[in-house]
């Protein structure tokens, strides 16, 4: 070897020694540092948390086993964390008692990741299978997840769905016509022959739906249900076993009877001078000397007369026995009109030995607004606002199934339902008074009619119908003709007188064609039917000789109107005035592209206004006008403005104590501070007026030449 080569070797060796010598302290530190094992956590079997012990998880298909792997921070190389693998092991005993084991290892992945394996589909069913998992960081394994103090996860694979349940009901047997009845609860029992059923899922047509669990796995479960109509009913049920597998569906069809009549009813339509009130059902009621029959009735109802109680100690009616069993589900209701609201008064009540079981009436707290009330034992629900001289239908309902007492006024639930305990009583039933510790009190002053007691729930549709007051048509003007400035009412009622600037448009003249004959005038088609009213916007109007509706009571007005597109100021289509201001004014405001209904709270100049509105184009969505309707419901103190049959929250407002206007109906103008103004330029058609508040479905029928059917 040459000396030159030996020099180079010595130099390389010296440099290498220097490098190794410089790295030695760090190398020694790394070698001495302990490599901590990775950690296994968050074990799941088929998305169920790991189950250990004597009760394994039941799985409806070969599961996915998952675990989260992490590695201590101290083991991370700078910027390069160690990659981890998971080893899963499953085992079970076969039919011969021999242990079977299988092992699966996942691909390497960074820490804090989920590792999973799919258990093979050939694992045995109905066998307890155990599993555990451990992690490896390339250097060291973690402990098995089953090592103490932990234990192996366990599951059972269930490959059979449960059998479809059998459904039965003693009150509503399947495929049997006209059983049970509307408002009467029935029991429905679901029972699958499979021993591992954990719950039943059920649904009725139109609701309700839910899940019910048997008291023990594999047992039956029972629900309670009340039909709300006598249409065919269907209950659909499926069983779910503990593995989550679902059975086939069982459909159970039954046919409830129509709602039963009240068990007690007094129309109180007896002849003047009667001393007893005949009972449509139940026991006749003895009348005190302060009761006068042949009283007034609420309009739009089937009632022919009522009883007037004078509020004295003789103003009552009573039976010897209860009207209904108040220890079970029941309801009591009546039409009432209080003569005053400044003190507590009772509509009906039920005696106990020393007091009352329940009472329906009104309360008048000091310095507070009076409320309607329904009291059962120590529970009370209050709501609604009684008004002297105004009719209301009040109904108290108690449901032993839910334990709730509810109060309905004029077809709407009021107040907040309250929990109450049933109170059984065998004393006398009272109309117009309540029994207290020191005798009878809270005597009714006013009118009462059609008292009813039910031994079942009164369902929502019945509540609405009991309180319904059928509107009465007051007039319909279609503007099909006009002779001598008079446009007749469709059924021979009071006509509308047309002022200057008002005319009837009957559409194009079919005897000539404007496109061919320059002397043939062009005319648009009427808004509806054979003719419509045209107003010139200067002084054109039409007027009745009297008010068309009583604005102090419930009323409905419908009209079809189209405003000229060049409108720049508010224009009124309908109005009816009192002595000092309009009771209502329906106008179009082009600045907001909206129809506005303005109703002052009092017949005073400058009184606060209630205003609701509907946004539409001046000529309507189709160019043939907008079908407008005003509905004021005095029973609920609400006013609504409809456009093309629909209303909304912005077109609805509270309006209590509407006042009666004396001025005639005005079409196309309104009273202003400077006299008549807000003249409408456009077309008007199909004015319809009703005493009473139309329902939403009936409003849709307005705006046509034919009369709406108000037969409900």
XYZ file of C-alpha atoms in Angstrom:
712
model
C 0.000 0.000 0.000
C 1.404 3.351 -0.897
C 1.948 6.031 1.696
C -0.475 8.286 -0.125
C -3.302 5.761 0.234
C -2.495 5.177 3.912
C -2.784 8.916 4.533
C -6.240 9.060 2.966
C -7.461 6.138 5.118
C -6.136 7.786 8.259
C -7.835 11.052 7.367
C -11.212 9.367 6.632
C -10.989 7.382 9.854
C -10.221 10.491 11.854
C -13.224 12.352 10.370
C -15.548 9.397 10.967
C -14.330 9.097 14.546
C -14.939 12.775 15.045
C -18.481 12.512 13.699
C -19.257 9.433 15.753
C -17.731 11.029 18.782
C -19.930 14.120 18.346
C -23.125 12.006 17.953
C -22.377 9.660 20.828
C -24.201 11.556 23.617
C -27.477 11.782 21.552
C -27.194 8.179 20.478
C -26.857 7.034 24.025
C -29.985 9.093 25.065
C -32.128 7.568 22.320
C -31.107 4.075 23.208
C -31.833 4.626 26.868
C -35.349 6.150 26.259
C -38.179 3.573 26.751
C -40.514 2.960 23.785
C -43.984 3.157 25.376
C -46.574 0.746 23.947
C -49.521 2.102 21.951
C -52.992 2.289 23.473
C -56.274 0.615 22.378
C -59.616 2.305 23.186
C -63.234 2.927 22.012
C -64.019 -0.661 21.103
C -67.292 -1.277 19.244
C -69.134 -4.298 17.890
C -71.233 -3.369 14.893
C -71.546 0.233 16.179
C -72.549 -0.986 19.635
C -70.176 -0.337 22.514
C -68.114 -3.304 23.661
C -70.216 -5.586 25.874
C -68.535 -7.869 28.420
C -69.842 -10.186 31.098
C -72.855 -12.473 30.977
C -74.978 -10.400 28.587
C -73.439 -10.221 25.109
C -74.455 -7.789 22.402
C -76.884 -9.214 19.875
C -76.040 -8.377 16.272
C -78.273 -8.881 13.255
C -75.433 -9.398 10.761
C -71.722 -10.295 10.902
C -70.418 -7.144 12.524
C -67.651 -4.675 11.860
C -65.256 -4.605 14.827
C -63.599 -1.244 15.456
C -61.000 0.221 17.815
C -59.184 3.520 18.093
C -55.356 3.269 18.348
C -53.160 5.967 19.857
C -49.444 6.197 20.678
C -47.860 8.200 23.519
C -46.568 11.572 22.390
C -43.085 10.743 23.693
C -42.766 8.066 20.999
C -43.283 10.438 18.077
C -40.238 11.142 15.957
C -39.991 14.768 14.990
C -42.496 15.213 12.177
C -42.798 11.469 11.644
C -45.273 9.769 14.078
C -45.050 6.013 14.215
C -47.624 4.088 12.190
C -49.741 1.555 14.040
C -51.401 -1.749 13.192
C -54.197 -3.553 15.006
C -54.456 -7.281 15.537
C -58.033 -8.471 16.136
C -58.704 -11.960 17.427
C -62.115 -13.664 17.675
C -62.912 -17.031 19.238
C -65.833 -19.283 20.138
C -66.643 -22.871 21.013
C -68.124 -24.970 18.200
C -70.904 -27.525 18.499
C -68.410 -30.124 19.799
C -66.987 -27.802 22.432
C -63.741 -27.184 20.544
C -62.393 -23.651 20.610
C -62.128 -21.887 17.266
C -59.917 -18.813 16.817
C -59.302 -16.405 13.972
C -56.906 -13.475 13.768
C -56.920 -10.382 11.539
C -54.318 -7.589 11.206
C -55.054 -4.150 9.775
C -52.832 -2.093 7.496
C -50.464 0.428 9.143
C -52.019 3.811 9.866
C -51.121 6.954 11.763
C -52.101 7.206 15.456
C -55.529 8.302 16.662
C -57.187 6.502 13.795
C -60.000 3.961 13.697
C -59.017 0.434 12.754
C -61.716 -2.002 11.697
C -62.205 -5.488 10.386
C -65.251 -7.174 8.876
C -66.092 -10.395 10.673
C -66.484 -13.216 8.098
C -70.000 -14.234 7.160
C -69.403 -17.890 8.043
C -69.301 -17.334 11.796
C -71.876 -19.466 13.612
C -75.251 -17.991 14.544
C -76.696 -18.109 18.066
C -73.220 -18.611 19.531
C -71.358 -16.376 21.970
C -68.298 -15.024 20.160
C -65.530 -13.219 22.056
C -62.979 -10.816 20.668
C -60.147 -8.588 21.693
C -57.587 -6.396 19.979
C -54.043 -5.154 20.508
C -51.899 -2.517 18.787
C -48.354 -2.599 17.432
C -46.134 0.404 16.667
C -43.531 -1.569 14.747
C -41.480 -2.210 17.858
C -43.721 -3.200 20.702
C -47.239 -4.567 21.170
C -49.823 -3.149 23.528
C -51.572 -5.444 25.955
C -54.635 -7.292 24.668
C -57.789 -5.288 25.324
C -59.152 -8.261 27.316
C -56.368 -8.268 29.910
C -57.354 -7.427 33.486
C -58.983 -5.343 34.683
C -60.770 -5.348 31.310
C -62.438 -8.337 29.651
C -63.128 -9.628 26.177
C -65.976 -8.132 24.178
C -68.786 -10.604 23.457
C -71.546 -10.784 20.869
C -74.076 -13.178 19.381
C -74.850 -13.190 15.685
C -78.600 -13.552 15.061
C -79.355 -14.555 11.481
C -83.152 -14.912 11.851
C -85.706 -12.083 11.797
C -88.520 -12.272 14.327
C -91.937 -13.531 13.281
C -94.572 -10.926 12.478
C -96.638 -9.978 15.532
C -100.240 -10.929 16.137
C -102.471 -7.951 17.034
C -105.683 -8.179 19.031
C -108.153 -5.798 20.700
C -111.184 -6.642 22.846
C -112.863 -3.300 22.094
C -111.971 -3.184 18.397
C -111.785 -6.754 17.008
C -110.236 -7.017 13.545
C -112.395 -6.834 10.438
C -115.535 -6.341 12.539
C -117.947 -3.625 11.519
C -118.979 -0.823 13.845
C -117.410 -1.604 17.202
C -116.229 0.600 20.073
C -116.837 4.148 18.964
C -115.368 7.576 18.263
C -113.883 9.008 21.451
C -113.739 5.603 23.208
C -110.345 4.150 24.104
C -109.387 0.598 23.208
C -106.467 -1.692 24.098
C -104.316 -3.099 21.292
C -101.977 -5.970 22.178
C -99.013 -6.909 19.972
C -97.412 -10.326 20.439
C -94.771 -11.957 18.266
C -94.135 -15.699 18.726
C -90.382 -15.035 18.596
C -88.762 -15.220 22.059
C -86.222 -12.429 21.518
C -88.470 -9.491 20.614
C -87.309 -6.340 22.409
C -89.833 -3.776 21.093
C -92.726 -3.165 18.737
C -92.967 -0.275 16.299
C -96.519 0.807 15.475
C -98.383 3.444 13.525
C -102.010 4.311 12.902
C -103.200 5.892 9.676
C -102.872 9.618 10.267
C -101.054 9.017 13.580
C -100.094 8.441 16.267
C -96.976 6.294 15.887
C -94.322 5.135 18.284
C -92.428 2.303 19.946
C -93.487 0.182 22.887
C -91.426 -2.372 24.829
C -92.745 -5.559 26.403
C -92.307 -6.004 30.136
C -89.888 -8.852 29.390
C -88.043 -9.862 26.232
C -90.246 -11.895 23.924
C -93.448 -10.902 25.694
C -96.496 -8.963 24.452
C -96.985 -5.203 24.686
C -100.215 -3.217 24.869
C -101.037 0.349 23.830
C -104.197 2.431 24.227
C -105.750 4.276 21.304
C -108.858 6.404 20.786
C -110.400 6.756 17.297
C -111.066 10.346 16.285
C -113.430 9.445 13.420
C -115.544 6.493 12.320
C -113.604 6.010 9.090
C -111.830 2.631 8.689
C -108.733 2.509 10.891
C -105.521 0.568 10.321
C -102.803 -0.224 12.828
C -99.467 -1.346 11.345
C -97.006 -3.164 13.619
C -93.503 -4.621 13.274
C -91.464 -6.478 15.884
C -87.786 -5.686 16.451
C -85.604 -8.256 18.185
C -82.634 -7.516 20.440
C -80.265 -7.745 17.458
C -82.162 -5.021 15.632
C -83.712 -7.290 13.011
C -87.259 -6.354 11.979
C -90.192 -8.650 11.365
C -92.635 -8.407 8.523
C -95.472 -5.919 8.963
C -98.857 -6.813 10.383
C -101.777 -4.615 9.326
C -104.771 -4.646 11.646
C -107.967 -3.059 10.298
C -110.988 -2.142 12.403
C -114.151 -0.099 12.011
C -115.228 2.197 14.881
C -118.836 3.172 15.424
C -119.927 6.762 14.940
C -119.682 8.999 17.994
C -122.259 8.117 20.622
C -124.894 10.599 21.781
C -124.551 12.365 25.144
C -125.528 10.263 28.167
C -127.368 13.319 29.495
C -128.765 16.250 27.537
C -131.114 19.140 28.272
C -131.929 21.366 25.313
C -133.653 23.820 27.702
C -136.097 24.542 24.887
C -139.137 23.930 27.071
C -142.282 26.010 26.867
C -142.505 29.241 28.793
C -143.786 28.618 32.317
C -142.427 25.053 32.558
C -141.173 23.934 35.956
C -139.008 21.132 34.616
C -136.538 20.782 31.760
C -137.145 17.712 29.617
C -134.162 15.431 29.094
C -133.179 14.181 25.647
C -131.085 11.700 27.622
C -130.726 11.200 31.342
C -133.056 12.546 34.014
C -135.390 15.549 33.708
C -134.210 18.605 35.642
C -136.330 20.499 38.136
C -136.301 24.270 37.547
C -136.304 26.913 40.262
C -138.577 29.946 40.176
C -135.747 32.083 38.850
C -135.646 30.156 35.562
C -137.554 31.441 32.510
C -137.806 29.307 29.388
C -138.290 30.430 25.777
C -135.152 32.581 25.901
C -133.013 33.880 22.988
C -130.693 31.641 20.966
C -127.264 32.079 19.367
C -127.745 32.736 15.655
C -126.570 30.111 13.192
C -127.182 27.187 15.589
C -129.923 24.528 15.696
C -131.153 25.850 19.066
C -134.800 26.956 19.135
C -134.839 28.511 22.605
C -132.852 28.631 25.845
C -133.371 29.127 29.567
C -132.726 32.471 31.235
C -131.508 32.334 34.856
C -131.936 35.459 36.954
C -128.875 34.984 39.202
C -130.966 34.666 42.361
C -131.186 31.779 44.788
C -134.074 30.439 42.700
C -132.232 30.560 39.376
C -131.101 26.943 38.948
C -131.985 23.547 37.476
C -131.109 20.258 39.188
C -131.443 16.490 38.935
C -131.358 13.851 41.660
C -128.488 11.906 40.116
C -125.190 12.663 38.344
C -125.268 13.571 34.680
C -122.163 11.451 33.990
C -119.636 9.317 35.883
C -116.939 11.845 36.724
C -114.609 9.100 37.950
C -113.969 8.156 34.330
C -113.356 10.020 31.075
C -116.135 12.570 30.540
C -117.062 15.934 29.021
C -119.672 18.606 29.800
C -120.616 21.622 27.714
C -123.310 24.214 26.935
C -124.151 27.358 25.003
C -124.050 30.304 27.406
C -124.531 34.071 27.374
C -123.595 35.822 30.628
C -125.549 38.924 31.549
C -122.557 40.125 33.583
C -118.909 39.192 34.066
C -118.010 41.025 37.270
C -118.442 38.032 39.576
C -117.903 34.259 39.552
C -120.789 32.289 38.034
C -121.370 28.591 37.418
C -122.747 27.025 34.240
C -122.890 23.399 35.464
C -121.496 21.473 38.438
C -121.682 18.069 40.131
C -122.419 17.690 43.841
C -120.396 15.584 46.254
C -121.317 15.068 49.903
C -119.740 18.353 50.943
C -118.854 20.240 47.785
C -118.391 19.671 44.086
C -116.635 17.096 41.906
C -116.331 19.390 38.904
C -117.629 22.730 37.689
C -117.779 24.672 34.442
C -118.205 28.423 34.668
C -116.463 31.784 34.813
C -114.303 33.556 37.357
C -113.804 37.279 37.844
C -110.641 37.948 39.867
C -110.431 41.376 41.419
C -108.709 43.891 39.143
C -108.329 41.256 36.415
C -110.141 40.129 33.287
C -112.725 37.403 33.746
C -111.895 33.855 32.559
C -113.850 30.777 31.619
C -112.906 27.892 33.938
C -113.167 24.128 34.198
C -112.476 22.748 37.682
C -112.034 19.083 38.592
C -111.295 18.389 42.251
C -108.371 20.636 43.140
C -107.260 21.212 39.544
C -108.408 24.115 37.411
C -107.845 25.270 33.844
C -108.781 28.833 32.907
C -108.785 30.775 29.663
C -110.815 32.677 27.120
C -112.599 35.906 27.857
C -116.298 35.985 28.758
C -118.138 39.045 27.497
C -121.490 40.197 28.840
C -124.251 39.749 26.290
C -122.174 37.545 23.969
C -122.779 33.870 23.262
C -120.038 31.297 23.772
C -119.870 27.537 23.636
C -117.896 26.231 26.636
C -116.781 22.625 27.026
C -114.768 20.901 29.755
C -113.098 17.558 28.970
C -111.339 15.143 31.318
C -109.296 12.212 29.968
C -108.431 9.540 32.534
C -105.943 7.962 30.113
C -103.736 11.047 30.040
C -104.892 12.525 33.353
C -105.452 15.931 31.759
C -108.390 18.319 32.117
C -108.943 20.688 29.171
C -111.167 23.663 28.453
C -112.558 24.645 25.056
C -114.319 27.910 24.229
C -115.999 28.445 20.856
C -114.295 25.393 19.413
C -110.758 26.324 20.465
C -108.688 25.062 23.380
C -107.981 27.856 25.858
C -105.708 28.032 28.882
C -103.198 25.286 29.617
C -104.408 21.755 30.226
C -103.723 20.550 33.753
C -103.189 17.206 35.439
C -106.153 16.187 37.556
C -107.267 13.170 39.553
C -110.722 11.730 38.855
C -113.437 12.546 41.382
C -116.296 10.089 41.714
C -119.607 11.573 42.876
C -123.166 10.323 43.280
C -124.919 13.569 44.183
C -127.182 15.876 42.220
C -126.212 17.568 38.959
C -126.590 21.354 38.996
C -127.207 23.886 36.219
C -126.558 27.483 37.229
C -124.981 27.038 40.664
C -122.232 25.274 42.636
C -122.274 23.682 46.049
C -119.934 25.126 48.661
C -119.297 24.431 52.323
C -122.087 26.784 53.336
C -124.604 26.031 50.604
C -125.023 26.978 46.965
C -123.267 29.985 45.446
C -121.879 31.456 42.183
C -125.385 31.543 40.685
C -125.616 32.076 36.931
C -127.125 35.268 35.583
C -127.814 34.991 31.877
C -128.861 32.437 29.257
C -127.963 28.731 29.016
C -128.872 26.303 26.241
C -128.268 22.729 25.105
C -126.457 21.319 28.146
C -124.697 18.044 27.329
C -122.686 15.425 29.233
C -120.621 12.711 27.498
C -119.099 9.537 28.945
C -116.251 9.625 26.437
C -113.836 12.034 24.836
C -115.321 14.721 22.647
C -112.921 14.611 19.699
C -111.560 17.724 17.917
C -113.969 17.615 14.981
C -116.905 17.400 17.384
C -115.556 20.299 19.437
C -115.525 22.420 16.289
C -119.010 21.354 15.195
C -120.587 21.865 18.620
C -119.421 25.473 18.648
C -120.101 26.199 14.982
C -122.485 28.989 14.047
C -123.545 28.711 10.431
C -123.198 32.056 8.661
C -126.300 33.565 7.034
C -126.132 35.098 3.589
C -127.099 38.793 3.633
C -126.617 39.594 -0.021
C -124.782 38.837 -3.266
C -124.242 41.390 -6.014
C -122.789 40.096 -9.311
C -123.176 43.331 -11.372
C -124.515 41.429 -14.350
C -127.060 44.148 -15.133
C -128.043 47.674 -14.167
C -131.249 49.496 -15.029
C -131.774 53.172 -14.211
C -128.553 53.199 -12.171
C -129.616 50.229 -10.040
C -127.719 46.913 -9.877
C -129.903 44.236 -8.282
C -129.043 41.818 -5.523
C -128.936 38.288 -6.951
C -131.760 36.971 -4.753
C -134.081 39.958 -4.747
C -132.596 41.803 -1.780
C -131.614 45.461 -1.514
C -129.953 46.710 -4.726
C -126.861 48.849 -5.081
C -127.360 52.367 -6.441
C -124.692 53.403 -8.934
C -123.325 56.934 -8.730
C -121.907 59.033 -11.523
C -118.681 57.530 -12.867
C -119.926 53.975 -12.273
C -121.058 51.621 -15.030
C -121.535 47.939 -15.802
C -119.136 46.209 -18.188
C -120.725 43.212 -19.920
C -117.704 42.443 -22.064
C -117.026 42.632 -25.814
C -119.830 43.295 -28.280
C -120.007 40.056 -30.238
C -121.935 41.746 -33.070
C -118.766 43.360 -34.399
C -115.001 42.799 -34.433
C -112.708 45.652 -33.329
C -109.856 44.320 -35.480
C -112.004 44.692 -38.628
C -114.475 47.468 -37.836
C -112.781 50.660 -36.519
C -116.151 51.857 -35.200
C -116.527 48.727 -33.029
C -115.452 49.622 -29.449
C -113.050 47.345 -27.628
C -114.168 46.163 -24.196
C -112.397 43.840 -21.760
C -114.135 40.821 -20.365
C -115.796 41.176 -16.956
C -113.807 40.003 -13.943
C -116.319 37.218 -13.243
C -119.356 35.953 -15.102
C -121.556 38.189 -17.260
C -120.690 41.608 -15.905
C -118.642 43.690 -13.471
C -118.735 47.197 -12.017
C -116.377 49.761 -13.581
C -115.373 52.830 -11.541
C -113.634 55.882 -13.002
C -111.530 56.888 -9.950
C -113.017 60.391 -9.834
C -116.497 60.066 -8.365
C -117.570 56.587 -9.435
C -119.111 54.525 -6.632
C -122.074 52.366 -5.612
C -123.971 52.421 -2.344
C -126.577 50.462 -0.392
C -129.365 52.208 1.482
C -128.290 50.607 4.799
C -125.380 48.797 6.470
C -124.755 45.417 4.864
C -123.324 43.712 7.988
C -123.458 44.244 11.743
C -119.839 45.132 12.427
C -120.390 44.644 16.163
C -120.875 40.907 15.595
C -119.190 38.259 13.466
C -119.390 38.983 9.737
C -117.840 38.070 6.393
C -117.491 40.181 3.242
C -116.178 38.952 -0.098
C -115.343 40.964 -3.227
C -113.331 40.643 -6.441
C -111.364 43.776 -7.299
C -108.846 44.928 -9.887
C -106.971 48.246 -9.680
C -105.664 50.074 -12.746
C -101.923 49.549 -13.122
C -101.225 53.312 -13.122
C -102.597 53.785 -9.574
C -100.494 56.170 -7.488
C -102.658 56.657 -4.394
C -104.702 54.503 -1.995
C -108.061 53.393 -3.413
C -110.929 51.941 -1.357
C -113.118 49.115 -2.650
C -115.439 48.626 0.384
C -116.200 50.695 3.463
C -118.922 51.102 6.068
C -118.935 54.081 8.417
C -120.111 54.928 11.893
C -120.819 58.443 13.114
C -117.191 59.549 13.351
C -115.073 57.063 11.397
C -115.192 53.956 9.240
C -115.981 50.675 10.961
C -113.883 49.054 8.250
C -112.145 50.133 5.079
C -110.669 47.745 2.500
C -108.296 49.574 0.198
C -105.319 49.063 -2.115
C -102.087 50.948 -1.382
C -99.903 50.955 -4.533
C -96.867 52.158 -2.579
C -96.738 48.788 -0.806
C -98.467 46.693 -3.497
C -100.861 45.527 -0.811
C -104.519 45.360 0.044
C -105.114 46.798 3.510
C -107.995 46.217 5.891
C -108.293 49.095 8.371
C -110.627 48.740 11.373
C -110.639 51.471 14.057
C -111.057 50.179 17.609
C -113.764 52.751 18.442
C -116.203 55.039 16.659
C -114.053 58.058 17.389
C -112.024 60.333 15.154
C -108.373 59.398 15.587
C -109.101 56.082 17.330
C -106.290 53.490 17.061
C -106.520 51.320 13.942
C -106.136 47.583 13.567
C -104.480 47.042 10.172
C -103.826 43.797 8.300
C -102.595 43.452 4.723
C -102.039 41.106 1.796
C -99.454 41.781 -0.927
C -100.809 41.350 -4.494
C -100.425 42.962 -7.891
C -103.027 45.669 -8.653
C -104.881 43.487 -11.161
C -104.338 40.248 -9.255
C -102.076 37.294 -9.915
C -103.941 36.302 -13.109
C -104.896 39.769 -14.337
C -108.554 39.084 -13.531
C -108.607 40.736 -10.115
C -107.991 39.494 -6.587
C -110.652 37.556 -4.669
C -110.675 39.340 -1.310
C -112.497 38.425 1.888
C -112.846 40.039 5.317
C -113.700 37.648 8.169
C -114.344 39.056 11.631
C -114.973 36.415 14.317
C -116.402 38.067 17.398
C -116.267 34.767 19.313
C -112.484 34.551 19.020
C -111.862 38.318 18.667
C -109.918 37.869 15.438
C -110.043 39.552 12.052
C -108.542 38.052 8.900
C -107.963 39.336 5.392
C -107.932 36.704 2.636
C -106.522 37.053 -0.876
C -107.538 34.414 -3.416
C -108.806 32.197 -0.607
C -105.798 32.299 1.700
C -104.626 34.266 4.706
C -101.416 34.400 6.756
C -100.012 35.728 10.016
C -99.549 39.234 8.618
C -103.176 39.293 7.516
C -104.549 38.231 10.918
C -104.983 40.337 14.062
C -106.789 40.443 17.387
C -109.764 42.802 17.497
C -111.821 42.735 20.657
C -115.220 44.353 21.013
C -116.091 45.254 17.461
C -118.561 48.137 17.309
C -121.749 48.475 15.287
C -121.663 50.978 12.431
C -124.777 52.716 11.165
C -123.653 53.934 7.754
C -124.510 52.184 4.474
C -122.087 49.999 2.552
C -119.957 52.052 0.169
C -118.365 50.527 -2.923
C -115.406 52.356 -4.456
C -114.948 55.158 -1.915
C -114.411 55.977 1.778
C -115.099 58.819 4.148
C -112.121 61.104 4.713
C -111.480 64.297 6.666
C -112.329 66.238 3.491
C -115.466 64.274 2.665
C -115.672 61.350 0.262
C -112.338 60.250 -1.159
C -110.009 57.384 -2.035
C -112.147 56.758 -5.142
C -111.245 53.499 -6.851
C -110.198 53.360 -10.482
C -110.715 49.838 -11.694
C -113.239 47.004 -11.613
C -115.320 45.405 -8.853
C -117.334 42.181 -8.902
C -119.080 39.534 -6.788
C -119.734 41.348 -3.510
C -120.967 38.805 -0.953
C -122.022 39.496 2.645
C -122.700 37.127 5.552
C -123.707 37.389 9.170
C -121.179 35.112 10.861
C -117.578 34.098 10.288
C -116.919 31.788 7.353
C -114.414 28.980 7.868
C -111.235 28.797 5.825
C -112.616 26.155 3.485
C -115.755 28.206 2.823
C -113.764 31.346 2.001
C -112.220 29.488 -0.936
C -115.686 29.328 -2.527
C -116.181 33.111 -2.566
C -115.688 35.268 -5.638
C -117.940 33.324 -8.020
C -121.451 33.864 -9.344
C -122.671 30.685 -7.659
C -123.465 30.699 -3.953
C -120.965 28.892 -1.668
C -122.260 25.788 0.079
C -122.426 26.463 3.820
C -124.144 23.171 4.601
C -121.697 22.074 7.301
